XYZ file of C-alpha atoms in Angstrom:
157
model
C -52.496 35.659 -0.947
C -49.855 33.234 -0.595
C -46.688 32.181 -2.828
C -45.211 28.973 -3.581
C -41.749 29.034 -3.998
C -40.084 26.338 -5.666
C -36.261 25.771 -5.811
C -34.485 23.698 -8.161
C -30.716 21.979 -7.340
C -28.946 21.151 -10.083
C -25.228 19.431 -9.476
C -22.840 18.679 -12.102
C -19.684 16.578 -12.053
C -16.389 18.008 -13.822
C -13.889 15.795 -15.617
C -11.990 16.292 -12.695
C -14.947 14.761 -10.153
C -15.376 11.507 -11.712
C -15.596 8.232 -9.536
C -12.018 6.640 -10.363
C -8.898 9.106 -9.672
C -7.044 7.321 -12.747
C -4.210 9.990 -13.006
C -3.308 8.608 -9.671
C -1.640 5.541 -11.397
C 0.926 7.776 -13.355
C 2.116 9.699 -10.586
C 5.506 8.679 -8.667
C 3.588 7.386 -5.492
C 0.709 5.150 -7.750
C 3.609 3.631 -9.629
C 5.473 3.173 -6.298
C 2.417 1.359 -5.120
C 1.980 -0.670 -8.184
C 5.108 -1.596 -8.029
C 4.557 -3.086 -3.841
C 1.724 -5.046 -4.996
C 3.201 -6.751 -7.542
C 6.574 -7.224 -6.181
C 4.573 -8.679 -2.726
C 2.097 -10.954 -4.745
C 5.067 -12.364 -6.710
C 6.616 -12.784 -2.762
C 3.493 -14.366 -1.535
C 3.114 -16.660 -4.804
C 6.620 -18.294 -5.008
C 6.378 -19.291 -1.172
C 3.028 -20.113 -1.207
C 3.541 -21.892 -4.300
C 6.710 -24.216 -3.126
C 6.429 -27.455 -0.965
C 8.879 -28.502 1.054
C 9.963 -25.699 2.811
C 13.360 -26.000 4.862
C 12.167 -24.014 7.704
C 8.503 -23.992 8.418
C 8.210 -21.209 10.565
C 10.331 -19.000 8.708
C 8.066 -19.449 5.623
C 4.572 -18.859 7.870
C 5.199 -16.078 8.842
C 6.832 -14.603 5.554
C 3.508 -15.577 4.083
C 1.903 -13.527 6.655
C 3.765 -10.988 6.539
C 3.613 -10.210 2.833
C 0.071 -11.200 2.158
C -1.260 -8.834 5.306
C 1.009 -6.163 3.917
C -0.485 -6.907 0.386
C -3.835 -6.154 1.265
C -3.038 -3.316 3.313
C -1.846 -1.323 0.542
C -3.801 -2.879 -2.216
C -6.381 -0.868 0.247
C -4.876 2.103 0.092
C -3.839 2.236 -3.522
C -7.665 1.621 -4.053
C -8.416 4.780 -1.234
C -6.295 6.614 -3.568
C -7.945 5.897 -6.632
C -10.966 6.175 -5.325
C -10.155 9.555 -3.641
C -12.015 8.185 -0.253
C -9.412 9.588 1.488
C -11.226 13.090 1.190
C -14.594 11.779 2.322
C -12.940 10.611 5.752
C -11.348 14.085 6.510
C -11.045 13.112 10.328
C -8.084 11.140 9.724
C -4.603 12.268 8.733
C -3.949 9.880 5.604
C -0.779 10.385 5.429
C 0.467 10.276 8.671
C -1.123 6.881 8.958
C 0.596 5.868 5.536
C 3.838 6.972 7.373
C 3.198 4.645 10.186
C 2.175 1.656 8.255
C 5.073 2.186 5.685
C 7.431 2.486 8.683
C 5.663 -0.791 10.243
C 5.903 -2.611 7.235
C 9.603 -1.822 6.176
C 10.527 -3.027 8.969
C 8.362 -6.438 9.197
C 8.918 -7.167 5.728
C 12.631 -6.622 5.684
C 12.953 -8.927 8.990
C 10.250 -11.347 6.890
C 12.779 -11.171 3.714
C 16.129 -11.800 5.895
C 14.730 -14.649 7.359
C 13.609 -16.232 4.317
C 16.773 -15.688 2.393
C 18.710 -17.238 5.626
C 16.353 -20.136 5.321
C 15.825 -20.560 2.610
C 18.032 -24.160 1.400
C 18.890 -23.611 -2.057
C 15.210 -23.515 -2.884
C 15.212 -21.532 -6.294
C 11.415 -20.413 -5.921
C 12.169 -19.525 -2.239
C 15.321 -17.750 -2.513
C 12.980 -16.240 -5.738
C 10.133 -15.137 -2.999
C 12.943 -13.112 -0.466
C 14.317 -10.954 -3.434
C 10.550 -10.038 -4.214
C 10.410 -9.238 -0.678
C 13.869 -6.986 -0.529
C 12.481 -5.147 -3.835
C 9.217 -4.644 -2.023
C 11.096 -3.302 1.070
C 12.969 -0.999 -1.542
C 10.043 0.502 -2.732
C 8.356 0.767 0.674
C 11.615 2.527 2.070
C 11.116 4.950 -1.055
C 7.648 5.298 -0.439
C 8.332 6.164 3.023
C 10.900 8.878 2.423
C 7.967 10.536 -0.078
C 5.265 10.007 2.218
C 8.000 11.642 5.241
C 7.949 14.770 3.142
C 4.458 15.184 2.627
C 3.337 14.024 6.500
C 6.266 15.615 8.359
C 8.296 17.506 6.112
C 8.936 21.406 6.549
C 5.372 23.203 6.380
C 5.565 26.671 4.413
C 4.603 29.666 6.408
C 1.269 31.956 5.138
C-alpha cells in the first residue's frame, strides 16, 4: 500500500508586511531625509540653473558634490522605504549611513564654503550655498541620530 501525502503552504502578508514602509516618512529620520533631498535638489538646481558663474571650478565641483550626494541618499531613503535593508542582512546599514553621513558633511560643507566664497553677488548662487549649509545642517543632525543608533551605548541582556 502506499500513501500520497500532499502539503499545502499558505503565506499571508500583515498590514505591517506590505511592499512600501510608508510610516517611514513620518518618523524623525524620513523627514530628516526628506528634508536632504530637497534642500540638495534646490542646491543642485540654482547652480545648475545659473550661467555665468564667477568661478568655474568652484561651481563643478559643488554640482558634483551635491548631485552625487543627492542620489546617494535619495537611495537610501528609498532602501528605507522599501525596507531592503533587511533583505541584505550582511551589511551593517547603519554603520555605513554613519560613514557616508560623516563623508558627506564634510564634502558638502567644504562644497557650500566654497561656493558662498565664490560666489560674486550671484543671487541664485549665493541662493544654491545656503541650500547647501541647510543640507549640511540636516546631515550633521542626521549623523548625531544615526551615531546613537550605530555606535551609541548597547544595553546589556
Amino acid at each position: 500500500m502506499s500513501h500520497t501525502v500532499i502539503t499545502t503552504t499558505t503565506t499571508t502578508r500583515t498590514s505591517g508586511e506590505s511592499g512600501l514602509n510608508l510610516g517611514y516618512t513620518q518618523t524623525i529620520p524620513g523627514l530628516l531625509k526628506i528634508g536632504q533631498l530637497i534642500s540638495l535638489l534646490i542646491a543642485f538646481l540654482c547652480v545648475f540653473c545659473t550661467r555665468g558663474w564667477p568661478s568655474w571650478p568652484a561651481f563643478q565641483y559643488f554640482e558634483v558634490v551635491t548631485l552625487w550626494f543627492l542620489v546617494a541618499f535619495l537611495i537610501f531613503f528609498l532602501m528605507h522605504l522599501c525596507r531592503l535593508q533587511t533583505r541584505m542582512p550582511c551589511i551593517n546599514w547603519p554603520l555605513t549611513e554613519f560613514f557616508h553621513y560623516s563623508v558627506g558633511c564634510i564634502l558638502i560643507l567644504i562644497a557650500s564654503i566654497i561656493a558662498s566664497a565664490n560666489s560674486g553677488g550671484v543671487s541664485a548662487l549665493v541662493a544654491g550655498s545656503v541650500f547647501g549649509f541647510i543640507a549640511t545642517f540636516l546631515m550633521a543632525v542626521n549623523l548625531w541620530t544615526s551615531y546613537s543608533v550605530a555606535c551609541g551605548p548597547q544595553s546589556a541582556m
